[in-house]
Tab-separated table of C-alpha atoms and ligand atoms in Angstrom:
chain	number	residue	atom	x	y	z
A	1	UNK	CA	132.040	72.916	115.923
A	2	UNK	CA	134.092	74.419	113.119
A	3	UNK	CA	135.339	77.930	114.650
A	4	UNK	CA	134.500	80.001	111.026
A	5	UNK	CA	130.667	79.070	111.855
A	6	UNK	CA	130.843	80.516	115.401
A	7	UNK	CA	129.807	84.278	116.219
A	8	UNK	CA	128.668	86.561	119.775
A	9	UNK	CA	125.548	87.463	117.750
A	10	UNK	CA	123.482	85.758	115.494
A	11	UNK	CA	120.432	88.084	113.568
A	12	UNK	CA	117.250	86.402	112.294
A	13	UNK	CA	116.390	88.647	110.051
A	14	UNK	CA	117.058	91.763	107.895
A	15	UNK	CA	114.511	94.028	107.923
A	16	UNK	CA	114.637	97.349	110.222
A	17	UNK	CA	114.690	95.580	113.187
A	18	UNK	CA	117.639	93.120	112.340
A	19	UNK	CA	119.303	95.742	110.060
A	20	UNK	CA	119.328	98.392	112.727
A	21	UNK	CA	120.640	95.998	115.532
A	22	UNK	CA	123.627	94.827	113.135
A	23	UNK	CA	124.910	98.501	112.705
A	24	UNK	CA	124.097	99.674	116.297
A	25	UNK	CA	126.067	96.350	117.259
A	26	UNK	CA	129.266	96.439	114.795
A	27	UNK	CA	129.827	99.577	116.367
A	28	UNK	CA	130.757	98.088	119.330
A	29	UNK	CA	133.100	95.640	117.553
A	30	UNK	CA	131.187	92.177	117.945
A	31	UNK	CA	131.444	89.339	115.614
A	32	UNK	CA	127.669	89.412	113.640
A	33	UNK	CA	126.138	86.925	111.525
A	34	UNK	CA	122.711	88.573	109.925
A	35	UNK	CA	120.792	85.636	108.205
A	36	UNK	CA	118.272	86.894	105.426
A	37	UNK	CA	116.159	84.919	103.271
A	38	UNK	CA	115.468	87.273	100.367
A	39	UNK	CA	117.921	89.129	98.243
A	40	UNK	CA	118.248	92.816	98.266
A	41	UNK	CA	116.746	94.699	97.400
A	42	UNK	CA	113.056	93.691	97.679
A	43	UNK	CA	109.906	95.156	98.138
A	44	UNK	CA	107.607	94.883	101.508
A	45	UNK	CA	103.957	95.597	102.166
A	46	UNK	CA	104.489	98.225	103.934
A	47	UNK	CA	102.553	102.072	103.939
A	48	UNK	CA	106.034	103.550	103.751
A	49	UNK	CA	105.167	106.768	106.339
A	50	UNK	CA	107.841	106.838	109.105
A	51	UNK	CA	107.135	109.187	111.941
A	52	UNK	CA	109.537	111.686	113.199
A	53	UNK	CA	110.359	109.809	116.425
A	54	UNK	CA	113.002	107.939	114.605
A	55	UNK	CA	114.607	110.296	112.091
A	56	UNK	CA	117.478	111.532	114.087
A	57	UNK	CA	118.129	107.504	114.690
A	58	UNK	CA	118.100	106.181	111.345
A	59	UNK	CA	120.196	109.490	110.128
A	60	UNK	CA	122.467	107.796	113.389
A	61	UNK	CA	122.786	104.718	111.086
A	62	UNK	CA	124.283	106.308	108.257
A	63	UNK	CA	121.324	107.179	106.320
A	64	UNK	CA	121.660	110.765	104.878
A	65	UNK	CA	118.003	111.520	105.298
A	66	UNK	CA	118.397	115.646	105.189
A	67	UNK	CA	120.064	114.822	102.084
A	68	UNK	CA	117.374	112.798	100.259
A	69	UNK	CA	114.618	115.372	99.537
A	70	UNK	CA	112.157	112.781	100.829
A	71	UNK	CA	108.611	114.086	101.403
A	72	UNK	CA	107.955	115.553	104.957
A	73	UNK	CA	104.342	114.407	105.861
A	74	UNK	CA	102.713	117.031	108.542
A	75	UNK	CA	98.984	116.743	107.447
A	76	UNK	CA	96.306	113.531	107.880
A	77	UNK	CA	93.485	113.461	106.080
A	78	UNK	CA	90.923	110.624	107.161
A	79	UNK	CA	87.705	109.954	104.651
A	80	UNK	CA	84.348	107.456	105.318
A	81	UNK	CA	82.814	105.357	102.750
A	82	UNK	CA	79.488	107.783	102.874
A	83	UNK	CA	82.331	111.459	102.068
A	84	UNK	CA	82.586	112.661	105.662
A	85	UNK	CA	86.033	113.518	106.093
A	86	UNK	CA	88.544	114.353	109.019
A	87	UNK	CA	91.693	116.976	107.988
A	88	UNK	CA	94.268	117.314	110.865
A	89	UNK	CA	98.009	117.965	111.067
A	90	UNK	CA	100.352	116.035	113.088
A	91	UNK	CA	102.500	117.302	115.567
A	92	UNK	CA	105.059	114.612	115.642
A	93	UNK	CA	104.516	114.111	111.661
A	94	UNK	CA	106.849	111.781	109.676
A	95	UNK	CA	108.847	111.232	106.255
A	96	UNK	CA	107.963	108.806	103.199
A	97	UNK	CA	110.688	106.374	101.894
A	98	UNK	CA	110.194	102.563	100.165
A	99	UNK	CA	111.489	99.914	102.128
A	100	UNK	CA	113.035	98.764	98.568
A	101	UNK	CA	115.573	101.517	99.445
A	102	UNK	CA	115.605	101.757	103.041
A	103	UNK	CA	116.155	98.197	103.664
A	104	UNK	CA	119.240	98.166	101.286
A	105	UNK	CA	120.793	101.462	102.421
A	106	UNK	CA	121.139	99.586	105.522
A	107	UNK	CA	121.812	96.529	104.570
A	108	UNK	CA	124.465	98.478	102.670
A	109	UNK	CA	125.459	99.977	105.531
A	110	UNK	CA	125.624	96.822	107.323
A	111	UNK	CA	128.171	95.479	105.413
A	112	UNK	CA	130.252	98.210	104.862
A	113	UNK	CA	130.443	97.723	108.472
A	114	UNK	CA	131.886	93.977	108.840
A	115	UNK	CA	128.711	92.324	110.134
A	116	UNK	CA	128.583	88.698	107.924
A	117	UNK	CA	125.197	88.946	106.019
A	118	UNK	CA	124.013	85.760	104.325
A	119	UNK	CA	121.462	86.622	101.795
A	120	UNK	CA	118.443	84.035	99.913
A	121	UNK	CA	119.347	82.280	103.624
A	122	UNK	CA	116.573	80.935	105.891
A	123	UNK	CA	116.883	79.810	109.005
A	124	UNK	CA	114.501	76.915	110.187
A	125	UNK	CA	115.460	76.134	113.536
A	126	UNK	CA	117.423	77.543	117.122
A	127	UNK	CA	118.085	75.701	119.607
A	128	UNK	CA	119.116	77.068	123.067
A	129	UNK	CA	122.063	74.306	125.365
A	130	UNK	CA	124.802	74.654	127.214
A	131	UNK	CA	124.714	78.762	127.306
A	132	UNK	CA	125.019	78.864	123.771
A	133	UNK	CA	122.497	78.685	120.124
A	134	UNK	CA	122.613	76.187	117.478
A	135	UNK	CA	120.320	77.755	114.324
A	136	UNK	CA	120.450	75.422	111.520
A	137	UNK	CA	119.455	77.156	107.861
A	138	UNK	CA	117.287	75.227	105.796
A	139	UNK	CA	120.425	73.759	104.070
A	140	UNK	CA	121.100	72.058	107.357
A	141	UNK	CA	124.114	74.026	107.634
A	142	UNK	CA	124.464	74.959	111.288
A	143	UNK	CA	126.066	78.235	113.328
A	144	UNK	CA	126.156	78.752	116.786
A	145	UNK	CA	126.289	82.508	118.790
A	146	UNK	CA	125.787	83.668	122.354
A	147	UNK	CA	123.274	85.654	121.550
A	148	UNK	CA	120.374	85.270	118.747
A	149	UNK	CA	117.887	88.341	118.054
A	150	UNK	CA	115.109	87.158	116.215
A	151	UNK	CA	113.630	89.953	114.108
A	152	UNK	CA	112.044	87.665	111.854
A	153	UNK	CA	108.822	89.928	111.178
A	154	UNK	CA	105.287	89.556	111.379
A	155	UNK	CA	105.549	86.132	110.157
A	156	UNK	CA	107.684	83.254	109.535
A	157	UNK	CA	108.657	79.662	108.926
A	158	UNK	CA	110.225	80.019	112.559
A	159	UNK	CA	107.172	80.843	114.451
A	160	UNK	CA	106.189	77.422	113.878
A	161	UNK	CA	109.226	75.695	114.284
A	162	UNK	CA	109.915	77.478	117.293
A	163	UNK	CA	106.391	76.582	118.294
A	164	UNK	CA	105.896	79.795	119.387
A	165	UNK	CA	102.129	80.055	121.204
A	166	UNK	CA	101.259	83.187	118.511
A	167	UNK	CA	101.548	80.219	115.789
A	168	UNK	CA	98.307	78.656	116.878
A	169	UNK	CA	95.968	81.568	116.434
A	170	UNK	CA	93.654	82.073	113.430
A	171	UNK	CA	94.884	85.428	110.979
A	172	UNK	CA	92.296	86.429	108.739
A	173	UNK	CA	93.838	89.496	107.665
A	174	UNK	CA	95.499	90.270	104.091
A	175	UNK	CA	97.425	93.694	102.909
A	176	UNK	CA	98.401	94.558	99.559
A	177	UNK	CA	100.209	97.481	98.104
A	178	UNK	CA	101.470	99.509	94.933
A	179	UNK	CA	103.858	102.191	94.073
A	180	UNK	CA	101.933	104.820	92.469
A	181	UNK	CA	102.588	108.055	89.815
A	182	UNK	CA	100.202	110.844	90.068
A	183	UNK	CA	99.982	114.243	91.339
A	184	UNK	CA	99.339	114.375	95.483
A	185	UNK	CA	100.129	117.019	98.070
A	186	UNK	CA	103.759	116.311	98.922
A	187	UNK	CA	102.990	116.773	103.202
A	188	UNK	CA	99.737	114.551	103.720
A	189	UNK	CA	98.892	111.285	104.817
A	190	UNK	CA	95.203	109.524	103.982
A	191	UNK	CA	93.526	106.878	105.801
A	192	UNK	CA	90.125	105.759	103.496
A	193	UNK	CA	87.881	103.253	105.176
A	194	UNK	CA	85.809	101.063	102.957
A	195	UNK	CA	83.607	97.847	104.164
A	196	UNK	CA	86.275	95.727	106.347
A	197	UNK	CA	89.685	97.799	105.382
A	198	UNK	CA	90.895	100.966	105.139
A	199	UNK	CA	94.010	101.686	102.600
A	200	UNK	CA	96.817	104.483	103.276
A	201	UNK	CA	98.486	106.871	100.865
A	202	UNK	CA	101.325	108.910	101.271
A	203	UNK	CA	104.164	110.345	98.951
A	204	UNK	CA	107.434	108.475	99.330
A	205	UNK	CA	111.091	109.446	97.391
A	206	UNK	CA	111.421	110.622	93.232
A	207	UNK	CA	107.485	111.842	93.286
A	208	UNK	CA	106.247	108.428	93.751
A	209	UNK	CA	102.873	107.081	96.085
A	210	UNK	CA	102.304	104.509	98.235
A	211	UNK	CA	99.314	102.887	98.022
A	212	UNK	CA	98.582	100.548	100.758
A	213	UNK	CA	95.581	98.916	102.448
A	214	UNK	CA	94.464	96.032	105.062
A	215	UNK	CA	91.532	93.881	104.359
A	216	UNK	CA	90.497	90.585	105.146
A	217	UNK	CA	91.041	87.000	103.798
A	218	UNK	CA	87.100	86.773	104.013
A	219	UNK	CA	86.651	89.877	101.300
A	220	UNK	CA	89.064	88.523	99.073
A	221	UNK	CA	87.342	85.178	99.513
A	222	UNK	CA	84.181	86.593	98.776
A	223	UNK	CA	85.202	88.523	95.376
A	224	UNK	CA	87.578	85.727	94.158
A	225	UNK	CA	90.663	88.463	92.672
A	226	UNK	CA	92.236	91.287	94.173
A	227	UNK	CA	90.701	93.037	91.006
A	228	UNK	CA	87.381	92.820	91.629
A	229	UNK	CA	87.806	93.546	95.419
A	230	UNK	CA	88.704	97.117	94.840
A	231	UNK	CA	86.098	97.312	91.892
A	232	UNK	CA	83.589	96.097	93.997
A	233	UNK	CA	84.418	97.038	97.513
A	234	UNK	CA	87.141	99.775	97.958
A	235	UNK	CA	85.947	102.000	95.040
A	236	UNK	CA	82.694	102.537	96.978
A	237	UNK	CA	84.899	105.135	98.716
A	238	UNK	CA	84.846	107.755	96.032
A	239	UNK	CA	88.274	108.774	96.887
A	240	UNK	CA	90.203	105.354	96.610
A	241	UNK	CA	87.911	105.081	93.050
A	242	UNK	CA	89.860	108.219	92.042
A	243	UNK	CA	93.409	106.855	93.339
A	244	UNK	CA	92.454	103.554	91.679
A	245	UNK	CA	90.976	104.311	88.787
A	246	UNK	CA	93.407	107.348	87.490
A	247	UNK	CA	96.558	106.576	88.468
A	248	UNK	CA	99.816	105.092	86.887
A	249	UNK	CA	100.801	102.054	88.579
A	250	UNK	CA	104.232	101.595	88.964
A	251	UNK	CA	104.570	97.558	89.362
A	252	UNK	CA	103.450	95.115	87.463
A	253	UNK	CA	100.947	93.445	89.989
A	254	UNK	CA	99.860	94.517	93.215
A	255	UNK	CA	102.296	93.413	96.105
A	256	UNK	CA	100.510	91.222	99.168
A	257	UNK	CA	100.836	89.569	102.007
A	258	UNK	CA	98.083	87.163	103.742
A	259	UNK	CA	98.005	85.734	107.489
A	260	UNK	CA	98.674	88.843	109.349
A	261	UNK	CA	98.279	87.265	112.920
A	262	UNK	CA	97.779	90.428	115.520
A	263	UNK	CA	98.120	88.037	118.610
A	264	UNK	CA	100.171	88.879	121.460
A	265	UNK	CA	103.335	87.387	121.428
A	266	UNK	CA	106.376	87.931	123.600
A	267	UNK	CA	109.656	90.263	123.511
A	268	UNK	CA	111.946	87.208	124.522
A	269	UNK	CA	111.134	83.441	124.030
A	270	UNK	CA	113.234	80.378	124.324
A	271	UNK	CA	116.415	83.033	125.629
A	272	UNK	CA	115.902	84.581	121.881
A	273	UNK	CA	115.840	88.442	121.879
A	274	UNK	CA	112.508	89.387	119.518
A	275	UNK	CA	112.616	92.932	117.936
A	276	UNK	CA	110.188	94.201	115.714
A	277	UNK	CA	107.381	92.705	114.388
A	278	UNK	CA	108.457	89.127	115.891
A	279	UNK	CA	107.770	90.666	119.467
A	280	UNK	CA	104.542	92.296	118.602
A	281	UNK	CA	102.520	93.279	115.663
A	282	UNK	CA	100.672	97.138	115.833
A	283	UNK	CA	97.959	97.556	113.448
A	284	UNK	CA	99.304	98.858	110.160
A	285	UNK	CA	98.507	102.364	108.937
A	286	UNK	CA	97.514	103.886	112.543
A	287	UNK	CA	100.518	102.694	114.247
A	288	UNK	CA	103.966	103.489	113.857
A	289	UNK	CA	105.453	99.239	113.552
A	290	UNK	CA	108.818	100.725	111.615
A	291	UNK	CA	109.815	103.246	114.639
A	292	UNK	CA	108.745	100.418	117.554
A	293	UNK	CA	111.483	98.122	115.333
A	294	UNK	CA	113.880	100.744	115.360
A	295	UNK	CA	113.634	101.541	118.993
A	296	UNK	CA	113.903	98.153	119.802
A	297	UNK	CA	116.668	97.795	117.941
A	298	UNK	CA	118.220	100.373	120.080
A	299	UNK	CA	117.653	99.311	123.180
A	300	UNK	CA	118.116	95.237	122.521
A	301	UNK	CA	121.636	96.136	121.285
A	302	UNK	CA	122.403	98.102	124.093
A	303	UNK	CA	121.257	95.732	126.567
A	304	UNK	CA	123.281	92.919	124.560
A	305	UNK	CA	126.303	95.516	124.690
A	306	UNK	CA	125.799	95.556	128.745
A	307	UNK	CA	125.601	91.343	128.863
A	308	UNK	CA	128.435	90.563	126.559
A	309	UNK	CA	131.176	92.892	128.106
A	310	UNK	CA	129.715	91.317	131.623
A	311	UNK	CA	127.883	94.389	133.323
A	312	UNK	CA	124.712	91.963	133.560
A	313	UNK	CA	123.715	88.709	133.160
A	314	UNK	CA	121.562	86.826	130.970
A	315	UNK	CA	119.026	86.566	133.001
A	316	UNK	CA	118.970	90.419	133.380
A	317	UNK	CA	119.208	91.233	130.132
A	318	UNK	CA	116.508	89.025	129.185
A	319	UNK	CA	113.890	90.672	131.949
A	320	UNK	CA	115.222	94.062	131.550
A	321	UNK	CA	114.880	93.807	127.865
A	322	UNK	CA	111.116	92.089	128.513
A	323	UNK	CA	110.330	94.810	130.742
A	324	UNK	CA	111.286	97.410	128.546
A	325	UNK	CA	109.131	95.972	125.826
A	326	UNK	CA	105.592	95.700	127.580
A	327	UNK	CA	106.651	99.378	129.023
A	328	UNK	CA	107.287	101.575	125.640
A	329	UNK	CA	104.760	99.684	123.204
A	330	UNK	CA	101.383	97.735	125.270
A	331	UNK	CA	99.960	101.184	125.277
A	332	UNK	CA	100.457	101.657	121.305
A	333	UNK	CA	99.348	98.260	120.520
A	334	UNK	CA	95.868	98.507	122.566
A	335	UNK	CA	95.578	101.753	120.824
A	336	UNK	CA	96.604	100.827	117.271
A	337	UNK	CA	94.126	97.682	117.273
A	338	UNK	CA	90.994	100.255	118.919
A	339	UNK	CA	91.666	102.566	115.534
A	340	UNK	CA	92.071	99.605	113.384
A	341	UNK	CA	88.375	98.154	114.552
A	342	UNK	CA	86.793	101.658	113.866
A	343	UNK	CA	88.552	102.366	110.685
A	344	UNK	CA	87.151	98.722	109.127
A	345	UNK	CA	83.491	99.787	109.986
A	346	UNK	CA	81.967	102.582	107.776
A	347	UNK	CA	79.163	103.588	110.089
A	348	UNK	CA	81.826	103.392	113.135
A	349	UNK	CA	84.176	105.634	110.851
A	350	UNK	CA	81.300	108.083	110.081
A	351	UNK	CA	80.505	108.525	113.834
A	352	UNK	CA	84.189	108.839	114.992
A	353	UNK	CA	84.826	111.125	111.905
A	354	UNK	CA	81.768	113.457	113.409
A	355	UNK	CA	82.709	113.156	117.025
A	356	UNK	CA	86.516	113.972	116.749
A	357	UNK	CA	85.741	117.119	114.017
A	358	UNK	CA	83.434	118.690	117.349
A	359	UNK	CA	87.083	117.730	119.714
A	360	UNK	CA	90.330	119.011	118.503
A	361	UNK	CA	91.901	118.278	121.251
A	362	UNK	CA	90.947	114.881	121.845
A	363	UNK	CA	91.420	114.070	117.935
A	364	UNK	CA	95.433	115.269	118.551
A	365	UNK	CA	95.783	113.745	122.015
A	366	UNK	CA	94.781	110.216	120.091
A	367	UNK	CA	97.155	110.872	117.178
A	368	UNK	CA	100.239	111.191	119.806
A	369	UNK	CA	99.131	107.940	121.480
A	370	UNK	CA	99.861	106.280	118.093
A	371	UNK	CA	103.342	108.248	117.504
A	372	UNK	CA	106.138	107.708	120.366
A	373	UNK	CA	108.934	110.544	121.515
A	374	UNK	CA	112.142	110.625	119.911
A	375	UNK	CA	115.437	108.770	120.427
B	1	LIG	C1	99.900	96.630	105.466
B	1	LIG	C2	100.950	97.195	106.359
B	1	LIG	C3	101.220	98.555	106.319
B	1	LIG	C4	102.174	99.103	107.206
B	1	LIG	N1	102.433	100.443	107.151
B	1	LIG	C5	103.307	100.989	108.000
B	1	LIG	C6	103.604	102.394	107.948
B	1	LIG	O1	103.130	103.138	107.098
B	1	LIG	N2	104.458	102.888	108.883
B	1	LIG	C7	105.058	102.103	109.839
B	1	LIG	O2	105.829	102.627	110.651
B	1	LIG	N3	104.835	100.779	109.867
B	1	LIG	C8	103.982	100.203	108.976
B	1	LIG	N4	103.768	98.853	109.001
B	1	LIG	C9	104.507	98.040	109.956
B	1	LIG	C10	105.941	97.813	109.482
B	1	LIG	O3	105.959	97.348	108.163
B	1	LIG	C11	106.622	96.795	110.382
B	1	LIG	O4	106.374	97.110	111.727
B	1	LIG	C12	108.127	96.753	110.128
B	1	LIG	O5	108.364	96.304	108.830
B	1	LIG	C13	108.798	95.831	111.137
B	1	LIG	O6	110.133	95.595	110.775
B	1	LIG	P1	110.818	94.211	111.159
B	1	LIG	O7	112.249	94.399	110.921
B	1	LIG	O8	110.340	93.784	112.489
B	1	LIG	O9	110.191	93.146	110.146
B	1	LIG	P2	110.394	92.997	108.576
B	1	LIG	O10	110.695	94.295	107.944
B	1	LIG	O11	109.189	92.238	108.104
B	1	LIG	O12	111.701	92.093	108.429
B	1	LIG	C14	111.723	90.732	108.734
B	1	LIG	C15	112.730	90.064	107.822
B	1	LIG	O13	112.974	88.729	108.254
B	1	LIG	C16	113.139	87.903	107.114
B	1	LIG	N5	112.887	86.522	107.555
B	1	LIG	C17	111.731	85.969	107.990
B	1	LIG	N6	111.919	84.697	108.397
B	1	LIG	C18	113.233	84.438	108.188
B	1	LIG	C19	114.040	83.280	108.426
B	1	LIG	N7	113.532	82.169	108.930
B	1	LIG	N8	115.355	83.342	108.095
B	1	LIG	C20	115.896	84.484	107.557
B	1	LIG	N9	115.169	85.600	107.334
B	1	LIG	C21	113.862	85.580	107.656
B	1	LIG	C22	112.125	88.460	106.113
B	1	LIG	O14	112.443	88.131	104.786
B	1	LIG	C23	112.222	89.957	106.392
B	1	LIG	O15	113.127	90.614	105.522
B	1	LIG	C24	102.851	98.270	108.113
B	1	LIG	C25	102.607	96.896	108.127
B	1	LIG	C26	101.671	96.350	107.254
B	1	LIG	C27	101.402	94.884	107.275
């Protein structure tokens, strides 16, 4: 094996997840490979509302946060199809940025640091022998590493090839998103519900919205364009009409993704470390999916740190890692897909609208089990 194609860590991926364990990693002097199969920047459906729990982290990465004048979000506002409406703030609250700049900040960042980053590069296959991985890119060109972290997102060419058991299950769910212009109060968040979706807006950097919403493959199936979806189903919420209907949109077409598989997957699989998305997807909008990558990003690189300079072994650092997985996010994941079932039902919305306006307390106990503590 030619030595210039060998490295301690191999990254699957460069999003948050794979981004943030390259720079927690370099740090500790490592030789990184980060394989990514778009070019940066790019744009990801994604509601763009990061809560508090990770600020301190990412500014830990090198991002100058403080120094961005990025909107601080402290107030959710949650409407029905039929106008009943829920206004709360958030304790924990959260920032708006794109992932357009995010994602290259760090990726930035990344580089600046040493870590090897291979851009408009997919990789199709790993293979685990001899205490070591072979990943060969879909220009057959292979590497090897000790250690792979897959962080590959929700979905990818690899859960297949990896035959991963998450691969198998139907996904009937879609999301799409803009960049919006428009006036908006600077420190909200809404959730709108409309028949089988609900669509997020928040303010993210230079006065610009993100517009953002999850329906499913069968209403876009059932209204033949994304076009005449909203017309005919979101704009029955008189609030996303407004949004939709008198507002400058700031991309050409809408951005969207399709085969959003929720299934339960698992933190490590075939000795690869999964961060992110790859080792389990939270519903969008009412979870916090871009602080669970980030955290994971934390601790998997830690944990790596601890195997490669021989404090434990694989096998530990696999089950510790595992362990620490199913402990910090099963909870958030049960409750992000319970939220995600009400807020696609209007009646269900209407009732849980009514019954959480008549108890505060349960309404903000809820909202924490969605947001996580700091790190
Ligand atoms: C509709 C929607 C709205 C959301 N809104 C929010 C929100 O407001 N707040 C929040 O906190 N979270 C939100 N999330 C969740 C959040 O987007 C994810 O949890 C987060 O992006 C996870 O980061 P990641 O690094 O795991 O994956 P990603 O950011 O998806 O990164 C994965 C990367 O891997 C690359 N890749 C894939 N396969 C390969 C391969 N074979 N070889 C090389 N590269 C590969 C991809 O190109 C991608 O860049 C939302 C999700 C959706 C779907």
């Amino acid at each position: 094996m030619p030595n210039s194609n060998k490295y301690e860590i191999a990254i699957i991926g460069g999003g948050l997840a794979g981004l943030a364990s390259a720079i927690q990693l370099a740090k500790y002097g490592y030789s990184i490979i980060l394989f990514e199969k778009n070019t940066y920047p790019f744009h990801k459906v994604c509601g763009e509302y990061i809560s508090n729990e990770s600020y301190d982290f990412i500014q830990g990465l090198g991002i100058p946060l403080s120094n961005m004048n990025l909107p601080q979000i402290n107030k959710l506002r949650v409407t029905s199809q039929s106008g009943v409406e829920l206004i709360k703030s958030l304790k924990m609250g959260g920032f708006g940025i794109s992932r357009y700049l995010l994602d290259d900040l760090l990726y930035k960042n990344t580089k600046a640091l040493g870590v090897t980053v291979l851009e408009n590069c997919q990789v199709d296959n790993v293979i685990f022998n001899n205490d070591l991985h072979e990943l060969t890119l879909s220009t057959s060109e292979k590497f090897y590493s000790k250690v792979v972290i897959g962080s590959f997102g929700k979905r990818s060419n690899l859960d297949y090839n990896l035959k991963r058991p998450s691969a198998s299950k139907r996904s009937n769910f879609i999301a799409v998103k803009y960049h919006l212009s428009r006036s908006f109060d600077k420190d909200l968040i809404e959730l709108h519900n409309f028949e089988d979706g609900y669509c997020g807006i928040s303010s993210i950097e230079n006065e610009k919205l993100c517009l953002c919403y999850l329906t499913t493959n069968h209403a876009l199936k059932k209204h033949g364009t994304i076009k005449r979806m909203e017309e005919e189903i979101l704009m029955k919420n008189g609030n996303l009409k407004e949004y939709l209907c008198n507002s400058r949109f700031l991309f050409d077409k809408p951005i969207s993704i399709s085969q959003i598989n929720f299934s339960r997957k698992h933190a490590v699989e075939q000795h690869i470390l999964m961060v992110g998305d790859t080792a389990g997807l939270i519903s969008p909008l009412c979870g916090n999916g871009m602080s669970m990558a980030l955290y994971g990003a934390q601790v998997v690189s830690l944990k790596i740190h601890q195997y490669l300079s021989n404090v434990i072994t694989r096998n530990q650092l696999e089950n510790e890692y595992a362990q620490f997985w199913g402990a910090s996010f099963k909870t958030r994941i049960t409750i992000g897909k319970f939220l995600q079932s009400i807020l696609g039902n209007p009646q269900l919305t209407d009732i849980t609208i009514k019954a959480l306006k008549m108890n505060p307390k349960f309404t903000n106990y809820l909202i924490s089990l969605t947001h996580g503590n700091k790190f």
